[in-house]
CSV table of C-alpha atoms in Angstrom, one decimal:
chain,number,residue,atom,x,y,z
V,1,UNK,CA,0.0,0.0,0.0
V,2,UNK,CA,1.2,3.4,-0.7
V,3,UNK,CA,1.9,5.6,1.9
V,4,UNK,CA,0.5,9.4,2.2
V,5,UNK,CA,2.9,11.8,3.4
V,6,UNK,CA,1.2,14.9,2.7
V,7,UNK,CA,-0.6,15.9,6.0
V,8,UNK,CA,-4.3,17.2,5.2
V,9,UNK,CA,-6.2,20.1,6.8
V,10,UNK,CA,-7.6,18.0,9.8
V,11,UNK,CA,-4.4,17.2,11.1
V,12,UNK,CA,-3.0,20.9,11.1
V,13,UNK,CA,-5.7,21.5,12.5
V,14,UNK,CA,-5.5,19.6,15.7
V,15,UNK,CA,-1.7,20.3,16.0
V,16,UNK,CA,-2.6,24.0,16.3
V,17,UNK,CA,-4.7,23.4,19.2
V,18,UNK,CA,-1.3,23.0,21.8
V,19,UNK,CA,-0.7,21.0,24.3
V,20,UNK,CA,0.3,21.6,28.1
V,21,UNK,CA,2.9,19.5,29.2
V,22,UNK,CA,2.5,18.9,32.8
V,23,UNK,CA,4.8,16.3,35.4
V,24,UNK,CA,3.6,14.6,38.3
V,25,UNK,CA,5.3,12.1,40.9
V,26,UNK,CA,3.9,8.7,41.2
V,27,UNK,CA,5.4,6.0,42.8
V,28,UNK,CA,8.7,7.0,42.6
V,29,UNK,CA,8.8,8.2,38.8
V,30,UNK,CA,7.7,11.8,37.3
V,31,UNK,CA,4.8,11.0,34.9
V,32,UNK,CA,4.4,13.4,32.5
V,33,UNK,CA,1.3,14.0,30.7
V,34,UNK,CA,-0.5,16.6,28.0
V,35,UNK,CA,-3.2,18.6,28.7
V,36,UNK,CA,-5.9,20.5,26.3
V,37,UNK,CA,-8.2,23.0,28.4
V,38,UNK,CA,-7.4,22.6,31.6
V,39,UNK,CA,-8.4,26.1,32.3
V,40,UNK,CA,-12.0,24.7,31.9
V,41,UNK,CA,-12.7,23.5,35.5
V,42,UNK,CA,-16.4,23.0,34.8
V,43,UNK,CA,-16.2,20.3,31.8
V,44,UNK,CA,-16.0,17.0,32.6
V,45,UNK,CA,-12.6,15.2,31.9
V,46,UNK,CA,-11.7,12.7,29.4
V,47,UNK,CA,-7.8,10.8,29.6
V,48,UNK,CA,-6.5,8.9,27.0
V,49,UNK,CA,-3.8,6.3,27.6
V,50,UNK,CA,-1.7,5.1,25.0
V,51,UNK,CA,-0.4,1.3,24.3
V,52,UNK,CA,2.0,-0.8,25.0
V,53,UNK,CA,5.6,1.2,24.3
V,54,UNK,CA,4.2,4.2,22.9
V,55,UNK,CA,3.6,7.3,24.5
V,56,UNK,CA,0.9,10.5,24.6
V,57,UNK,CA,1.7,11.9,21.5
V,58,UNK,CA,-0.1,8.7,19.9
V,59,UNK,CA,-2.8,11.3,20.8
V,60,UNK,CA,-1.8,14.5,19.1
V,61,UNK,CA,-4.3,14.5,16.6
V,62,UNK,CA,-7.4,13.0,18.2
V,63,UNK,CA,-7.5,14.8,21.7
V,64,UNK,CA,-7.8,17.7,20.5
V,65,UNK,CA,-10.9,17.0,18.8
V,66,UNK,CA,-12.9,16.4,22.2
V,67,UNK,CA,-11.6,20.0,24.0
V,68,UNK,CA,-14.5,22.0,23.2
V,69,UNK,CA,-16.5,20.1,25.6
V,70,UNK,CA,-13.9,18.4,27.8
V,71,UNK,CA,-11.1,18.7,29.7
V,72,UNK,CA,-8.8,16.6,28.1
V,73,UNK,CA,-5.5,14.9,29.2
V,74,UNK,CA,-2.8,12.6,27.1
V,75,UNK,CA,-0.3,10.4,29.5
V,76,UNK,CA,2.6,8.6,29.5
V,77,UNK,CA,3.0,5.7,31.4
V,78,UNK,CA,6.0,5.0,33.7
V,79,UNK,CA,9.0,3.8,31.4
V,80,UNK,CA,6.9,5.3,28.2
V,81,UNK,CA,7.3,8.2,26.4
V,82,UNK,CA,8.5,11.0,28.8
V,83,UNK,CA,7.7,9.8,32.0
V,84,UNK,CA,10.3,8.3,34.2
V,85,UNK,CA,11.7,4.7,34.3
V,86,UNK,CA,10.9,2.3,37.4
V,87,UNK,CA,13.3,-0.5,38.7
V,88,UNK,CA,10.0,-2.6,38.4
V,89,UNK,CA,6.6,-2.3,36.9
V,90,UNK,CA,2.9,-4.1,37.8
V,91,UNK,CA,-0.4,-4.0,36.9
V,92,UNK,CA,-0.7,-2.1,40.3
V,93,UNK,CA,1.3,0.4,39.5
V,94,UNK,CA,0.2,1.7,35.9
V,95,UNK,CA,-3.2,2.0,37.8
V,96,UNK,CA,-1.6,3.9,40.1
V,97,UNK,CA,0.1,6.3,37.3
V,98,UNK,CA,-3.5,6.7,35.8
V,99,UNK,CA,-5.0,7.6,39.2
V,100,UNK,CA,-2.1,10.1,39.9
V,101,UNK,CA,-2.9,11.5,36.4
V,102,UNK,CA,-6.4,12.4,37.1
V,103,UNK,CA,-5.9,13.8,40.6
V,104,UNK,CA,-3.4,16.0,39.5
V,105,UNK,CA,-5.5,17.1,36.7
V,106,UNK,CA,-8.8,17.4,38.2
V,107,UNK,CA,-10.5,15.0,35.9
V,108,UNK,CA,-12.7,13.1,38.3
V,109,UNK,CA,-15.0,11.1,37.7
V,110,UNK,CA,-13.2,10.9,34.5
V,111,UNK,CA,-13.9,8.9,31.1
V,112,UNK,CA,-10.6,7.1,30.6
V,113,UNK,CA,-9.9,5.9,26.7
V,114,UNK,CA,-7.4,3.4,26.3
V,115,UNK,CA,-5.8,1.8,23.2
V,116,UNK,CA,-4.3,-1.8,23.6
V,117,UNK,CA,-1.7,-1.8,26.6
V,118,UNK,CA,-3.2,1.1,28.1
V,119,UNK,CA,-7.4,-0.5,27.6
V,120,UNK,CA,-6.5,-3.4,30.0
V,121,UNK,CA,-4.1,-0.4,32.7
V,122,UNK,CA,-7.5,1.7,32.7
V,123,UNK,CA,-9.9,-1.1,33.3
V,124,UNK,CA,-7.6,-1.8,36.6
V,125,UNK,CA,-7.4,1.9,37.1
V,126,UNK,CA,-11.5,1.6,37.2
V,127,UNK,CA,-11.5,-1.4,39.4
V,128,UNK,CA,-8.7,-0.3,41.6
V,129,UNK,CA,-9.9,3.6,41.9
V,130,UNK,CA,-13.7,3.5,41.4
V,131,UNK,CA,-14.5,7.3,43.1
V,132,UNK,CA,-11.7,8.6,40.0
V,133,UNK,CA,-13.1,6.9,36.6
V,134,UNK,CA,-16.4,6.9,35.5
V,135,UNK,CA,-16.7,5.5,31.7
V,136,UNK,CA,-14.2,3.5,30.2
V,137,UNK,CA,-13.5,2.6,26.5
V,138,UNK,CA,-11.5,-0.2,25.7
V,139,UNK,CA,-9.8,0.4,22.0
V,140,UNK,CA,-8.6,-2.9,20.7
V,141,UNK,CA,-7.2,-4.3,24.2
V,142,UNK,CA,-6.6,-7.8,24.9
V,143,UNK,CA,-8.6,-8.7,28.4
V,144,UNK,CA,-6.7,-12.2,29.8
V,145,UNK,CA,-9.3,-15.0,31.0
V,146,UNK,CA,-7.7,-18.2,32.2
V,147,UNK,CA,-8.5,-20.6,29.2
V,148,UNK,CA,-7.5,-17.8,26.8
V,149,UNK,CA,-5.7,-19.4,23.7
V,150,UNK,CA,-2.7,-17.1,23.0
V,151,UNK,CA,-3.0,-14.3,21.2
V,152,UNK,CA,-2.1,-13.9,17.5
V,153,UNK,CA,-0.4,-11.0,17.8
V,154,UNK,CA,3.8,-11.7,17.6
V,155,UNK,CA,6.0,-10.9,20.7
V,156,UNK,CA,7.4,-7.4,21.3
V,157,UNK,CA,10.7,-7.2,19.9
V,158,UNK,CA,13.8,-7.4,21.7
V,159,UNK,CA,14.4,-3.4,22.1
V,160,UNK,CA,18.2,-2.1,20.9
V,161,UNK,CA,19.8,-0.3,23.5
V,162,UNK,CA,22.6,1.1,21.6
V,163,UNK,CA,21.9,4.3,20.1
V,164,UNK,CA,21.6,5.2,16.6
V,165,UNK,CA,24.1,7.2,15.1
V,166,UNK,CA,21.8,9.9,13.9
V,167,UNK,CA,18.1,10.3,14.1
V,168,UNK,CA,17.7,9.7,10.0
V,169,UNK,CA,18.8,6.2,10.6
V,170,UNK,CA,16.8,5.5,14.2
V,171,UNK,CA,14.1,7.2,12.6
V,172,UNK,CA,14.0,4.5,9.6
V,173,UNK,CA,14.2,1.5,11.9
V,174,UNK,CA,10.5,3.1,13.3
V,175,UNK,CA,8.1,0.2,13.2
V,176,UNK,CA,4.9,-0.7,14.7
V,177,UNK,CA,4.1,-3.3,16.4
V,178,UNK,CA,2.5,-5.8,15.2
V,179,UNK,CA,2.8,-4.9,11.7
V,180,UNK,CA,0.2,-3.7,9.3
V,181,UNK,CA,-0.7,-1.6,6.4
V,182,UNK,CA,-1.2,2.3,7.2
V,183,UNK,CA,-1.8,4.8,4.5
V,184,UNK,CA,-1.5,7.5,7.0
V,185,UNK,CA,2.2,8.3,6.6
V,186,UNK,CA,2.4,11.4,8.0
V,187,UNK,CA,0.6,9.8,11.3
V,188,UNK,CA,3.1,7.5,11.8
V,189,UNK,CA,6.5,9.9,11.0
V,190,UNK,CA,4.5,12.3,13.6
V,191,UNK,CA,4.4,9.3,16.3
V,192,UNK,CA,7.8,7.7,15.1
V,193,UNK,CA,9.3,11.7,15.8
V,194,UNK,CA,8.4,11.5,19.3
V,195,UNK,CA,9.3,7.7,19.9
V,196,UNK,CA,12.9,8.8,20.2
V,197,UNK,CA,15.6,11.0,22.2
V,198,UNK,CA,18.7,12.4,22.5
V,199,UNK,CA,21.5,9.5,23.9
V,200,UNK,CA,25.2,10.9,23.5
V,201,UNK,CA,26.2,11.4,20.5
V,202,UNK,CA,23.0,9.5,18.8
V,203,UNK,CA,19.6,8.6,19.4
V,204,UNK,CA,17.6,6.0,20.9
V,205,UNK,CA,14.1,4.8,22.0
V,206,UNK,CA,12.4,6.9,25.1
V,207,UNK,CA,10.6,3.4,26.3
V,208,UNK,CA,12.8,1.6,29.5
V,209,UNK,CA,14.3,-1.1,27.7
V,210,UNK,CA,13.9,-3.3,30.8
V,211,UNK,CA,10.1,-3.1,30.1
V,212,UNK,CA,8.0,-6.4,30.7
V,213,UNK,CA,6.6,-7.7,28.0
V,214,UNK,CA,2.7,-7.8,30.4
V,215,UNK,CA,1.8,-7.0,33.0
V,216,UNK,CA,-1.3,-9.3,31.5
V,217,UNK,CA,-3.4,-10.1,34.7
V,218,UNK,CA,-3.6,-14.3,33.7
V,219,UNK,CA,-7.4,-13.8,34.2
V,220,UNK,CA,-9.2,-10.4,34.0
V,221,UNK,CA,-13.1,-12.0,34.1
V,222,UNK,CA,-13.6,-11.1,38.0
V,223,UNK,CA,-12.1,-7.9,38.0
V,224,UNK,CA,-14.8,-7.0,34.5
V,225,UNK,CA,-17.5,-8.5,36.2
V,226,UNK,CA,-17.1,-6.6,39.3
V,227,UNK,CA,-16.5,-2.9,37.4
V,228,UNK,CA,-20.0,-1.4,37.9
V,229,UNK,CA,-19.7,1.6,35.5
V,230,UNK,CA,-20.1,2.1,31.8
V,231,UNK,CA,-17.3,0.4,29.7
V,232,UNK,CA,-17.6,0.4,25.6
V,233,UNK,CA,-15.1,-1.6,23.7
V,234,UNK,CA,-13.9,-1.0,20.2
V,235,UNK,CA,-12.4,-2.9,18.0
V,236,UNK,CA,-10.7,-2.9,14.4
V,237,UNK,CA,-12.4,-4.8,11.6
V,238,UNK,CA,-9.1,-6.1,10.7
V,239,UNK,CA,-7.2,-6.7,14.1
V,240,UNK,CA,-4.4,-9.3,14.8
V,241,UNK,CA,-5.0,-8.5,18.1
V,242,UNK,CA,-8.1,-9.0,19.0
V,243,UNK,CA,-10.5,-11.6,17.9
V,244,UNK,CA,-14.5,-10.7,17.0
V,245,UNK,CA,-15.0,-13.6,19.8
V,246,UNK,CA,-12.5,-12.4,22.2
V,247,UNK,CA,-13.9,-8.6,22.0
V,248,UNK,CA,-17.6,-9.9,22.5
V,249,UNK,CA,-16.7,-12.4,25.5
V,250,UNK,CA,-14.9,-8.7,27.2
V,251,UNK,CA,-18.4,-7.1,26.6
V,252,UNK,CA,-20.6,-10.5,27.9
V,253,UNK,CA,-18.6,-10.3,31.0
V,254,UNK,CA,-19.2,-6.8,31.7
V,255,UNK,CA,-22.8,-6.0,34.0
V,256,UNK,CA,-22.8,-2.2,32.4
V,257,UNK,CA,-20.5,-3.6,28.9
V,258,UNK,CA,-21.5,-1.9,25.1
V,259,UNK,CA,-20.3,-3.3,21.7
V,260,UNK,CA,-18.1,-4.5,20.3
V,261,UNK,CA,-18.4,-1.1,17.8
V,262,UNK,CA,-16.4,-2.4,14.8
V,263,UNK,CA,-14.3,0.1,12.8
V,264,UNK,CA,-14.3,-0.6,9.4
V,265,UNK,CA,-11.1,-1.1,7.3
V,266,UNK,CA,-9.3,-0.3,10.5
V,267,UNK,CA,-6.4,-2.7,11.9
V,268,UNK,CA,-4.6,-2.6,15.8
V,269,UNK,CA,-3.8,0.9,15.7
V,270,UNK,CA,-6.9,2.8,14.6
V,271,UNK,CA,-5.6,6.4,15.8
V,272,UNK,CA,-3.1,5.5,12.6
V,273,UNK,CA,-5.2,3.8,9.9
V,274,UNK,CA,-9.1,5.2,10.4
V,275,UNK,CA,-8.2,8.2,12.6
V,276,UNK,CA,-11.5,10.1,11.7
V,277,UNK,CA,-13.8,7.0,11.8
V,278,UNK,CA,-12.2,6.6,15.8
V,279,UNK,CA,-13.1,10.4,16.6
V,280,UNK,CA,-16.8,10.0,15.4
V,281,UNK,CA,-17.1,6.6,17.3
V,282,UNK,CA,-15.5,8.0,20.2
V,283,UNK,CA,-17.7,11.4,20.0
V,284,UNK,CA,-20.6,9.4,20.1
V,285,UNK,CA,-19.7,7.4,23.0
V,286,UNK,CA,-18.8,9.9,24.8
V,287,UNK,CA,-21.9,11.7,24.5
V,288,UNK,CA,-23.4,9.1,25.5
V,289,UNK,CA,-21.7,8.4,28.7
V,290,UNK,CA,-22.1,12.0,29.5
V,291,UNK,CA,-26.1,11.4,28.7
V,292,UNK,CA,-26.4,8.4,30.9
V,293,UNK,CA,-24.4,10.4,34.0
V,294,UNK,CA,-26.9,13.3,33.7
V,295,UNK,CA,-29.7,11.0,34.2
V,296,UNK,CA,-28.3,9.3,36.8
């Protein structure tokens, strides 16, 4: 498939609308994370968390798309992006990260949106900090059960920790993981831009090397059964990731679960390959959620 590289009008027009960078300390490691009216104080809040290895800025250009009504905030996980590294990382403790996020922002009761890695760390987050989350929605996120076959997705490759002479050469060795077709180019040289830093005299990845390849929980089904909020799960129509089955077993064990909404002609990484098609679903959800809390 050939790639696009020519960035259209939609994107500009999200990167316009900055970002806040803002740090805060969470077990041990200063999380940073990106915020988009925060000078709002009376909108609700709306996090997004990014996968497994990537970072905010996976975020760029959909966050800003929800500021007009929300208070919106993009994080990096401990050991991701620009947050610090831990000796040690859990399940526990991304929950903890997420928490930390929305206190420090104000977000709470907040509607957390995670893709992959970070869908599974905000459905823990829920469970673990009920009085802080309020909606969740899963994008494409594996959810563990005990007689789970393995997923079809490959393992995470063994990270380089030399650097790369120059960033022209790291940034060529950019790949996502697992593999797939994107005709979004300019999506993934924004994403692959801000995978990387300064080491020396080269450049290397921001993620901690020495991150585990997990935490999966080996079986989610009590903790979904017991979340007694809103969760919506997306999937792409083309995931390796996540099975049609596997999404609609999540939502059966959920007592407040909606979906599986199917993108079409999207793959893992929707945010990438059907970027618009994930704000309108997302919009929609959202409004939604915010619907159903008004009733309430």
């Amino acid at each position: 498939m050939a790639g696009n590289m020519e960035a259209p009008g939609w994107f500009e027009q999200a990167l316009a609308h900055r970002a806040e960078s803002r740090f805060v300390m969470a077990g041990g490691a200063r999380l940073h994370y990106l915020g988009w009216g925060l000078e709002h104080g009376g909108r609700p809040g709306l996090l997004f968390v990014h996968g497994y290895r990537a970072h905010a800025r996976y975020w760029d250009f959909i966050a800003p798309y929800f500021a007009d009504r929300y208070r919106v905030v993009a994080m990096d996980l401990a050991g991701m992006g620009d947050s610090g590294h831990r000796p040690s990382y859990s399940a526990r403790g991304f929950a903890e990260d997420i928490a930390a996020v929305i206190a420090d922002a104000a977000l709470a009761p907040a509607t957390v949106v995670g893709h992959s890695f970070g869908g599974a760390r905000a459905l823990r987050a829920a469970a673990d900090f009920p009085d802080l989350i309020g909606h969740v929605v899963v994008v494409d996120s594996i959810c563990r059960f005990a007689d789970s076959p393995p997923s079809s997705a490959g393992p995470a490759r063994r990270p380089r920790t030399d650097p790369y002479p120059d960033f022209a050469s790291a940034r060529a060795r950019y790949r996502l993981t697992p593999e797939q077709p994107c005709g979004n180019d300019f999506l993934v040289d924004h994403v692959a831009r801000f995978s990387l830093r300064p080491q020396g005299q080269g450049w290397l990845w921001k993620f901690d090397p020495h991150l585990p390849p997990g935490p999966h929980e080996p079986d989610m089904a009590g903790l979904l059964r017991g979340l007694g909020i809103p969760v919506d799960y997306v999937r792409g129509e083309f995931s390796t990731v996540i099975r049609q089955q596997d999404a609609e077993r999540i939502v059966d064990c959920l007592r407040h679960g909606r979906g599986p909404i199917v993108i079409p002609q999207a793959y893992h990484y929707l945010m990438l390959d059907q970027p618009l098609a994930l704000v309108a679903a997302l919009r929609a959800l959202l409004d939604r959620g915010l619907q159903g809390r008004s009733s309430r």
